[in-house]
C-alpha cells in the first residue's frame, strides 16, 4: 500500500493511477474520457488535480501513484479550469439531450458546475443514424472523448468507429455508409462507455429508462458472463455488462447484450405440451414428466439402453450437465451422452480453417487483462451473433 495525502487527509491506496486511487477513496472528479476497461489517455483534461511539486495541474487518469504524493482536487485553479473545459464542450451541445437523460456522466458534470444555461447547440438530422436495429446514433451529442473508438479497438478488437478530419471538422463515423452496414457486431461496448448518449440503446429511447437493476448471469452459453438487467415495470429495457464479472470483466457479446426479446415472444412455450393427433395439448408438469419416464422405460426395455441418448445444454451449468450425464449412465444405462453445442462448435474449433490472425474460438474471456497497457486476447462475438 502507498501513503498519500488527498485534500489534507492522509490515505492509503493500492498502486495504480491517481484517478483509480481517488475513485477507490470515494473522491469524485469528472473524468469524461476515462474508462477502466481501456488505457488512460488524458484527452478531456476534466480530471485535472494539483499535485505538490508539479508546476501545473495534471490529469489524474495518467498520473501514476507514488509514495508521499500530496493531491488537491478542489482548489480554485482546478475548479476554474474544469469549468472552462466543460463550458467549451457545452457551447455546441443540445440542451434537450440533458433534459431527456439527466443522469449521463457529462450531464452530471454540467449540473455540478452550474453550466445548464451554457447549452447552445441543437440536434442536427445529418448527424443521426437510425439504421441499426439496436443502437441509436446522434452525433450532435458527441463531445469527442473517443471512448467509443477506443473501446471498439482495445476491448472488442473490431475497429468500427473511426475519427475523420481534424480540429473543428472532426467527426466520428463507422467504417461503412451507416452503422448497420458497417463491421459492427452489436456488442454494445460503445453504447456502454458513451458519457453523453450520442450512442444509446434504442429500447431505452422507445420504452424509457430502467426503474431497477438486477445482477444476474447471461443465459446463452457456459462462459458465465455477469450482467446487470435493467427493467421497467415487468419488461427488460436494457442489459449492461458487469464490471465485476470474473469471466467477462465488463464486456458482453451481441447475444448477452441485446438478445433479450425472447422473454416477450408471443410464441414462447411457457407450459408443458404433449403431442396428440398431430397437434399439441397442454399438460401439467406431473403429467409431462410421467409421460417422459414411461416412454424412456418402454424404449429401454424393448430396444435396449443404447437406443437412448442424452443431450446436455450449453446454457446449463456444469452441475446440471453433470446430473444429466449421471441420469443417462446410472439410470438409463447408456453412454450416449453429448452436448447440443458440439454440432455447431466443431467446425469453429478447427484451427486450420480460421484465417490468419483470428482465433478459431474464444475459450476463456479471462484472458483479458485489467491493466489496459498490457497485451490482451480479444474475444470475437462475431462468431456467435444471434
mmCIF file of N, CA, C and O in Angstrom, residues 274-338:
data_model
loop_
_atom_site.group_PDB
_atom_site.id
_atom_site.type_symbol
_atom_site.label_atom_id
_atom_site.label_comp_id
_atom_site.label_asym_id
_atom_site.label_seq_id
_atom_site.Cartn_x
_atom_site.Cartn_y
_atom_site.Cartn_z
ATOM 1 N N UNK A 274 -47.905 -31.808 -24.854
ATOM 2 C CA UNK A 274 -47.819 -33.186 -25.335
ATOM 3 C C UNK A 274 -48.416 -33.267 -26.734
ATOM 4 O O UNK A 274 -49.472 -32.681 -27.000
ATOM 5 N N UNK A 275 -47.731 -33.977 -27.627
ATOM 6 C CA UNK A 275 -48.230 -34.122 -28.990
ATOM 7 C C UNK A 275 -49.325 -35.189 -29.026
ATOM 8 O O UNK A 275 -49.121 -36.320 -28.584
ATOM 9 N N UNK A 276 -50.473 -34.824 -29.556
ATOM 10 C CA UNK A 276 -51.601 -35.756 -29.689
ATOM 11 C C UNK A 276 -52.338 -35.481 -30.985
ATOM 12 O O UNK A 276 -52.664 -34.321 -31.288
ATOM 13 N N UNK A 277 -52.554 -36.535 -31.770
ATOM 14 C CA UNK A 277 -53.343 -36.434 -33.004
ATOM 15 C C UNK A 277 -52.808 -35.345 -33.936
ATOM 16 O O UNK A 277 -53.570 -34.575 -34.528
ATOM 17 N N UNK A 278 -51.499 -35.240 -34.035
ATOM 18 C CA UNK A 278 -50.883 -34.264 -34.929
ATOM 19 C C UNK A 278 -50.860 -32.852 -34.403
ATOM 20 O O UNK A 278 -50.423 -31.936 -35.104
ATOM 21 N N UNK A 279 -51.290 -32.639 -33.167
ATOM 22 C CA UNK A 279 -51.274 -31.299 -32.577
ATOM 23 C C UNK A 279 -50.658 -31.332 -31.192
ATOM 24 O O UNK A 279 -50.090 -32.336 -30.759
ATOM 25 N N UNK A 280 -50.770 -30.199 -30.489
ATOM 26 C CA UNK A 280 -50.191 -30.073 -29.160
ATOM 27 C C UNK A 280 -51.290 -29.840 -28.136
ATOM 28 O O UNK A 280 -52.229 -29.087 -28.371
ATOM 29 N N UNK A 281 -51.140 -30.520 -26.986
ATOM 30 C CA UNK A 281 -52.101 -30.367 -25.895
ATOM 31 C C UNK A 281 -51.361 -29.940 -24.629
ATOM 32 O O UNK A 281 -50.294 -30.446 -24.311
ATOM 33 N N UNK A 282 -51.938 -28.966 -23.920
ATOM 34 C CA UNK A 282 -51.346 -28.533 -22.661
ATOM 35 C C UNK A 282 -51.408 -29.660 -21.633
ATOM 36 O O UNK A 282 -52.366 -30.411 -21.584
ATOM 37 N N UNK A 283 -50.379 -29.723 -20.806
ATOM 38 C CA UNK A 283 -50.328 -30.739 -19.766
ATOM 39 C C UNK A 283 -49.692 -30.144 -18.517
ATOM 40 O O UNK A 283 -48.984 -29.128 -18.575
ATOM 41 N N UNK A 284 -49.942 -30.790 -17.406
ATOM 42 C CA UNK A 284 -49.291 -30.370 -16.162
ATOM 43 C C UNK A 284 -47.862 -30.909 -16.151
ATOM 44 O O UNK A 284 -47.503 -31.810 -16.925
ATOM 45 N N UNK A 285 -47.043 -30.387 -15.250
ATOM 46 C CA UNK A 285 -45.669 -30.878 -15.152
ATOM 47 C C UNK A 285 -45.641 -32.344 -14.735
ATOM 48 O O UNK A 285 -44.838 -33.128 -15.247
ATOM 49 N N UNK A 286 -46.487 -32.714 -13.809
ATOM 50 C CA UNK A 286 -46.508 -34.110 -13.371
ATOM 51 C C UNK A 286 -46.862 -35.045 -14.523
ATOM 52 O O UNK A 286 -46.255 -36.112 -14.688
ATOM 53 N N UNK A 287 -47.855 -34.653 -15.327
ATOM 54 C CA UNK A 287 -48.246 -35.494 -16.454
ATOM 55 C C UNK A 287 -47.127 -35.582 -17.485
ATOM 56 O O UNK A 287 -46.832 -36.665 -18.008
ATOM 57 N N UNK A 288 -46.491 -34.462 -17.779
ATOM 58 C CA UNK A 288 -45.428 -34.448 -18.781
ATOM 59 C C UNK A 288 -44.231 -35.285 -18.333
ATOM 60 O O UNK A 288 -43.685 -36.078 -19.111
ATOM 61 N N UNK A 289 -43.804 -35.109 -17.086
ATOM 62 C CA UNK A 289 -42.667 -35.873 -16.587
ATOM 63 C C UNK A 289 -42.992 -37.363 -16.505
ATOM 64 O O UNK A 289 -42.145 -38.213 -16.802
ATOM 65 N N UNK A 290 -44.228 -37.677 -16.123
ATOM 66 C CA UNK A 290 -44.642 -39.079 -16.096
ATOM 67 C C UNK A 290 -44.627 -39.702 -17.481
ATOM 68 O O UNK A 290 -44.217 -40.858 -17.655
ATOM 69 N N UNK A 291 -45.070 -38.955 -18.486
ATOM 70 C CA UNK A 291 -45.068 -39.444 -19.860
ATOM 71 C C UNK A 291 -43.641 -39.714 -20.341
ATOM 72 O O UNK A 291 -43.357 -40.746 -20.957
ATOM 73 N N UNK A 292 -42.710 -38.786 -20.018
ATOM 74 C CA UNK A 292 -41.322 -38.965 -20.441
ATOM 75 C C UNK A 292 -40.720 -40.205 -19.781
ATOM 76 O O UNK A 292 -40.053 -41.028 -20.438
ATOM 77 N N UNK A 293 -40.947 -40.362 -18.490
ATOM 78 C CA UNK A 293 -40.403 -41.520 -17.781
ATOM 79 C C UNK A 293 -40.956 -42.825 -18.351
ATOM 80 O O UNK A 293 -40.210 -43.812 -18.544
ATOM 81 N N UNK A 294 -42.274 -42.853 -18.641
ATOM 82 C CA UNK A 294 -42.885 -44.059 -19.186
ATOM 83 C C UNK A 294 -42.306 -44.420 -20.551
ATOM 84 O O UNK A 294 -42.003 -45.584 -20.839
ATOM 85 N N UNK A 295 -42.103 -43.430 -21.409
ATOM 86 C CA UNK A 295 -41.561 -43.687 -22.747
ATOM 87 C C UNK A 295 -40.107 -44.149 -22.683
ATOM 88 O O UNK A 295 -39.689 -45.033 -23.424
ATOM 89 N N UNK A 296 -39.316 -43.557 -21.785
ATOM 90 C CA UNK A 296 -37.924 -43.982 -21.652
ATOM 91 C C UNK A 296 -37.836 -45.426 -21.162
ATOM 92 O O UNK A 296 -37.006 -46.212 -21.650
ATOM 93 N N UNK A 297 -38.673 -45.786 -20.194
ATOM 94 C CA UNK A 297 -38.680 -47.169 -19.708
ATOM 95 C C UNK A 297 -39.069 -48.142 -20.824
ATOM 96 O O UNK A 297 -38.469 -49.213 -20.981
ATOM 97 N N UNK A 298 -40.062 -47.750 -21.625
ATOM 98 C CA UNK A 298 -40.512 -48.607 -22.722
ATOM 99 C C UNK A 298 -39.421 -48.802 -23.766
ATOM 100 O O UNK A 298 -39.140 -49.934 -24.191
ATOM 101 N N UNK A 299 -38.781 -47.727 -24.186
ATOM 102 C CA UNK A 299 -37.734 -47.812 -25.207
ATOM 103 C C UNK A 299 -36.553 -48.636 -24.704
ATOM 104 O O UNK A 299 -35.966 -49.435 -25.450
ATOM 105 N N UNK A 300 -36.187 -48.445 -23.455
ATOM 106 C CA UNK A 300 -35.056 -49.188 -22.894
ATOM 107 C C UNK A 300 -35.371 -50.684 -22.811
ATOM 108 O O UNK A 300 -34.511 -51.528 -23.095
ATOM 109 N N UNK A 301 -36.605 -51.006 -22.427
ATOM 110 C CA UNK A 301 -36.972 -52.415 -22.270
ATOM 111 C C UNK A 301 -37.094 -53.120 -23.618
ATOM 112 O O UNK A 301 -36.696 -54.277 -23.760
ATOM 113 N N UNK A 302 -37.622 -52.429 -24.607
ATOM 114 C CA UNK A 302 -37.890 -53.061 -25.895
ATOM 115 C C UNK A 302 -36.660 -53.069 -26.792
ATOM 116 O O UNK A 302 -36.341 -54.080 -27.444
ATOM 117 N N UNK A 303 -35.948 -51.952 -26.850
ATOM 118 C CA UNK A 303 -34.862 -51.809 -27.823
ATOM 119 C C UNK A 303 -33.472 -51.786 -27.196
ATOM 120 O O UNK A 303 -32.470 -51.771 -27.929
ATOM 121 N N UNK A 304 -33.376 -51.717 -25.886
ATOM 122 C CA UNK A 304 -32.079 -51.687 -25.228
ATOM 123 C C UNK A 304 -31.634 -50.274 -24.889
ATOM 124 O O UNK A 304 -32.072 -49.304 -25.519
ATOM 125 N N UNK A 305 -30.751 -50.142 -23.916
ATOM 126 C CA UNK A 305 -30.326 -48.802 -23.461
ATOM 127 C C UNK A 305 -29.563 -48.011 -24.502
ATOM 128 O O UNK A 305 -29.566 -46.773 -24.466
ATOM 129 N N UNK A 306 -28.876 -48.684 -25.436
ATOM 130 C CA UNK A 306 -28.087 -47.949 -26.428
ATOM 131 C C UNK A 306 -28.946 -47.234 -27.465
ATOM 132 O O UNK A 306 -28.412 -46.487 -28.296
ATOM 133 N N UNK A 307 -30.243 -47.459 -27.442
ATOM 134 C CA UNK A 307 -31.130 -46.718 -28.351
ATOM 135 C C UNK A 307 -31.558 -45.395 -27.754
ATOM 136 O O UNK A 307 -32.290 -44.634 -28.384
ATOM 137 N N UNK A 308 -31.114 -45.107 -26.536
ATOM 138 C CA UNK A 308 -31.464 -43.858 -25.850
ATOM 139 C C UNK A 308 -30.205 -43.005 -25.731
ATOM 140 O O UNK A 308 -29.111 -43.517 -25.498
ATOM 141 N N UNK A 309 -30.345 -41.713 -25.900
ATOM 142 C CA UNK A 309 -29.233 -40.786 -25.736
ATOM 143 C C UNK A 309 -29.645 -39.595 -24.912
ATOM 144 O O UNK A 309 -30.832 -39.303 -24.761
ATOM 145 N N UNK A 310 -28.666 -38.900 -24.355
ATOM 146 C CA UNK A 310 -28.927 -37.718 -23.526
ATOM 147 C C UNK A 310 -28.131 -36.545 -24.072
ATOM 148 O O UNK A 310 -26.907 -36.639 -24.249
ATOM 149 N N UNK A 311 -28.819 -35.467 -24.367
ATOM 150 C CA UNK A 311 -28.170 -34.249 -24.841
ATOM 151 C C UNK A 311 -28.176 -33.208 -23.724
ATOM 152 O O UNK A 311 -29.236 -32.837 -23.214
ATOM 153 N N UNK A 312 -26.981 -32.749 -23.344
ATOM 154 C CA UNK A 312 -26.883 -31.650 -22.395
ATOM 155 C C UNK A 312 -27.069 -30.326 -23.107
ATOM 156 O O UNK A 312 -27.309 -30.272 -24.319
ATOM 157 N N UNK A 313 -26.944 -29.240 -22.363
ATOM 158 C CA UNK A 313 -27.160 -27.911 -22.930
ATOM 159 C C UNK A 313 -25.990 -26.996 -22.615
ATOM 160 O O UNK A 313 -25.485 -26.975 -21.486
ATOM 161 N N UNK A 314 -25.570 -26.237 -23.622
ATOM 162 C CA UNK A 314 -24.504 -25.254 -23.413
ATOM 163 C C UNK A 314 -24.955 -24.123 -22.510
ATOM 164 O O UNK A 314 -24.139 -23.402 -21.941
ATOM 165 N N UNK A 315 -26.262 -23.949 -22.353
ATOM 166 C CA UNK A 315 -26.778 -22.894 -21.489
ATOM 167 C C UNK A 315 -26.909 -23.343 -20.038
ATOM 168 O O UNK A 315 -27.139 -22.530 -19.155
ATOM 169 N N UNK A 316 -26.816 -24.652 -19.796
ATOM 170 C CA UNK A 316 -26.941 -25.164 -18.439
ATOM 171 C C UNK A 316 -25.621 -25.017 -17.685
ATOM 172 O O UNK A 316 -24.552 -24.846 -18.288
ATOM 173 N N UNK A 317 -25.682 -25.100 -16.377
ATOM 174 C CA UNK A 317 -24.469 -25.039 -15.571
ATOM 175 C C UNK A 317 -23.736 -26.374 -15.644
ATOM 176 O O UNK A 317 -24.279 -27.393 -16.069
ATOM 177 N N UNK A 318 -22.481 -26.372 -15.208
ATOM 178 C CA UNK A 318 -21.718 -27.621 -15.167
ATOM 179 C C UNK A 318 -22.400 -28.648 -14.276
ATOM 180 O O UNK A 318 -22.412 -29.845 -14.575
ATOM 181 N N UNK A 319 -22.965 -28.174 -13.172
ATOM 182 C CA UNK A 319 -23.618 -29.095 -12.245
ATOM 183 C C UNK A 319 -24.850 -29.742 -12.873
ATOM 184 O O UNK A 319 -25.100 -30.947 -12.701
ATOM 185 N N UNK A 320 -25.616 -28.953 -13.616
ATOM 186 C CA UNK A 320 -26.806 -29.503 -14.266
ATOM 187 C C UNK A 320 -26.432 -30.504 -15.352
ATOM 188 O O UNK A 320 -27.076 -31.564 -15.498
ATOM 189 N N UNK A 321 -25.403 -30.205 -16.120
ATOM 190 C CA UNK A 321 -24.954 -31.146 -17.155
ATOM 191 C C UNK A 321 -24.364 -32.415 -16.532
ATOM 192 O O UNK A 321 -24.498 -33.509 -17.086
ATOM 193 N N UNK A 322 -23.722 -32.275 -15.376
ATOM 194 C CA UNK A 322 -23.210 -33.454 -14.686
ATOM 195 C C UNK A 322 -24.365 -34.365 -14.266
ATOM 196 O O UNK A 322 -24.304 -35.598 -14.429
ATOM 197 N N UNK A 323 -25.436 -33.777 -13.735
ATOM 198 C CA UNK A 323 -26.589 -34.582 -13.331
ATOM 199 C C UNK A 323 -27.245 -35.243 -14.542
ATOM 200 O O UNK A 323 -27.724 -36.383 -14.457
ATOM 201 N N UNK A 324 -27.244 -34.553 -15.692
ATOM 202 C CA UNK A 324 -27.850 -35.132 -16.892
ATOM 203 C C UNK A 324 -27.077 -36.376 -17.347
ATOM 204 O O UNK A 324 -27.672 -37.417 -17.669
ATOM 205 N N UNK A 325 -25.736 -36.276 -17.363
ATOM 206 C CA UNK A 325 -24.959 -37.445 -17.792
ATOM 207 C C UNK A 325 -25.032 -38.563 -16.764
ATOM 208 O O UNK A 325 -24.981 -39.749 -17.109
ATOM 209 N N UNK A 326 -25.176 -38.224 -15.482
ATOM 210 C CA UNK A 326 -25.317 -39.264 -14.463
ATOM 211 C C UNK A 326 -26.652 -39.993 -14.617
ATOM 212 O O UNK A 326 -26.729 -41.221 -14.445
ATOM 213 N N UNK A 327 -27.707 -39.230 -14.943
ATOM 214 C CA UNK A 327 -29.002 -39.854 -15.201
ATOM 215 C C UNK A 327 -28.884 -40.829 -16.375
ATOM 216 O O UNK A 327 -29.439 -41.945 -16.337
ATOM 217 N N UNK A 328 -28.164 -40.398 -17.424
ATOM 218 C CA UNK A 328 -28.019 -41.258 -18.603
ATOM 219 C C UNK A 328 -27.256 -42.534 -18.268
ATOM 220 O O UNK A 328 -27.672 -43.644 -18.632
ATOM 221 N N UNK A 329 -26.141 -42.426 -17.571
ATOM 222 C CA UNK A 329 -25.273 -43.578 -17.352
ATOM 223 C C UNK A 329 -25.767 -44.493 -16.222
ATOM 224 O O UNK A 329 -25.707 -45.716 -16.343
ATOM 225 N N UNK A 330 -26.241 -43.898 -15.137
ATOM 226 C CA UNK A 330 -26.614 -44.701 -13.970
ATOM 227 C C UNK A 330 -28.043 -45.218 -14.075
ATOM 228 O O UNK A 330 -28.321 -46.389 -13.793
ATOM 229 N N UNK A 331 -28.967 -44.344 -14.496
ATOM 230 C CA UNK A 331 -30.377 -44.727 -14.510
ATOM 231 C C UNK A 331 -30.758 -45.410 -15.822
ATOM 232 O O UNK A 331 -31.349 -46.497 -15.823
ATOM 233 N N UNK A 332 -30.398 -44.782 -16.944
ATOM 234 C CA UNK A 332 -30.788 -45.341 -18.241
ATOM 235 C C UNK A 332 -29.805 -46.398 -18.740
ATOM 236 O O UNK A 332 -30.141 -47.195 -19.613
ATOM 237 N N UNK A 333 -28.591 -46.387 -18.225
ATOM 238 C CA UNK A 333 -27.609 -47.380 -18.618
ATOM 239 C C UNK A 333 -27.006 -47.175 -19.977
ATOM 240 O O UNK A 333 -26.612 -48.125 -20.661
ATOM 241 N N UNK A 334 -26.896 -45.918 -20.427
ATOM 242 C CA UNK A 334 -26.332 -45.628 -21.735
ATOM 243 C C UNK A 334 -25.174 -44.644 -21.616
ATOM 244 O O UNK A 334 -25.165 -43.783 -20.728
ATOM 245 N N UNK A 335 -24.203 -44.786 -22.498
ATOM 246 C CA UNK A 335 -23.092 -43.831 -22.577
ATOM 247 C C UNK A 335 -23.266 -42.866 -23.745
ATOM 248 O O UNK A 335 -22.324 -42.150 -24.095
ATOM 249 N N UNK A 336 -24.440 -42.858 -24.336
ATOM 250 C CA UNK A 336 -24.711 -41.933 -25.446
ATOM 251 C C UNK A 336 -25.025 -40.549 -24.867
ATOM 252 O O UNK A 336 -26.176 -40.160 -24.705
ATOM 253 N N UNK A 337 -23.990 -39.821 -24.528
ATOM 254 C CA UNK A 337 -24.125 -38.509 -23.905
ATOM 255 C C UNK A 337 -23.393 -37.494 -24.769
ATOM 256 O O UNK A 337 -22.228 -37.703 -25.129
ATOM 257 N N UNK A 338 -24.027 -36.412 -25.095
ATOM 258 C CA UNK A 338 -23.397 -35.381 -25.918
ATOM 259 C C UNK A 338 -23.982 -34.032 -25.507
ATOM 260 O O UNK A 338 -24.850 -33.951 -24.629
#
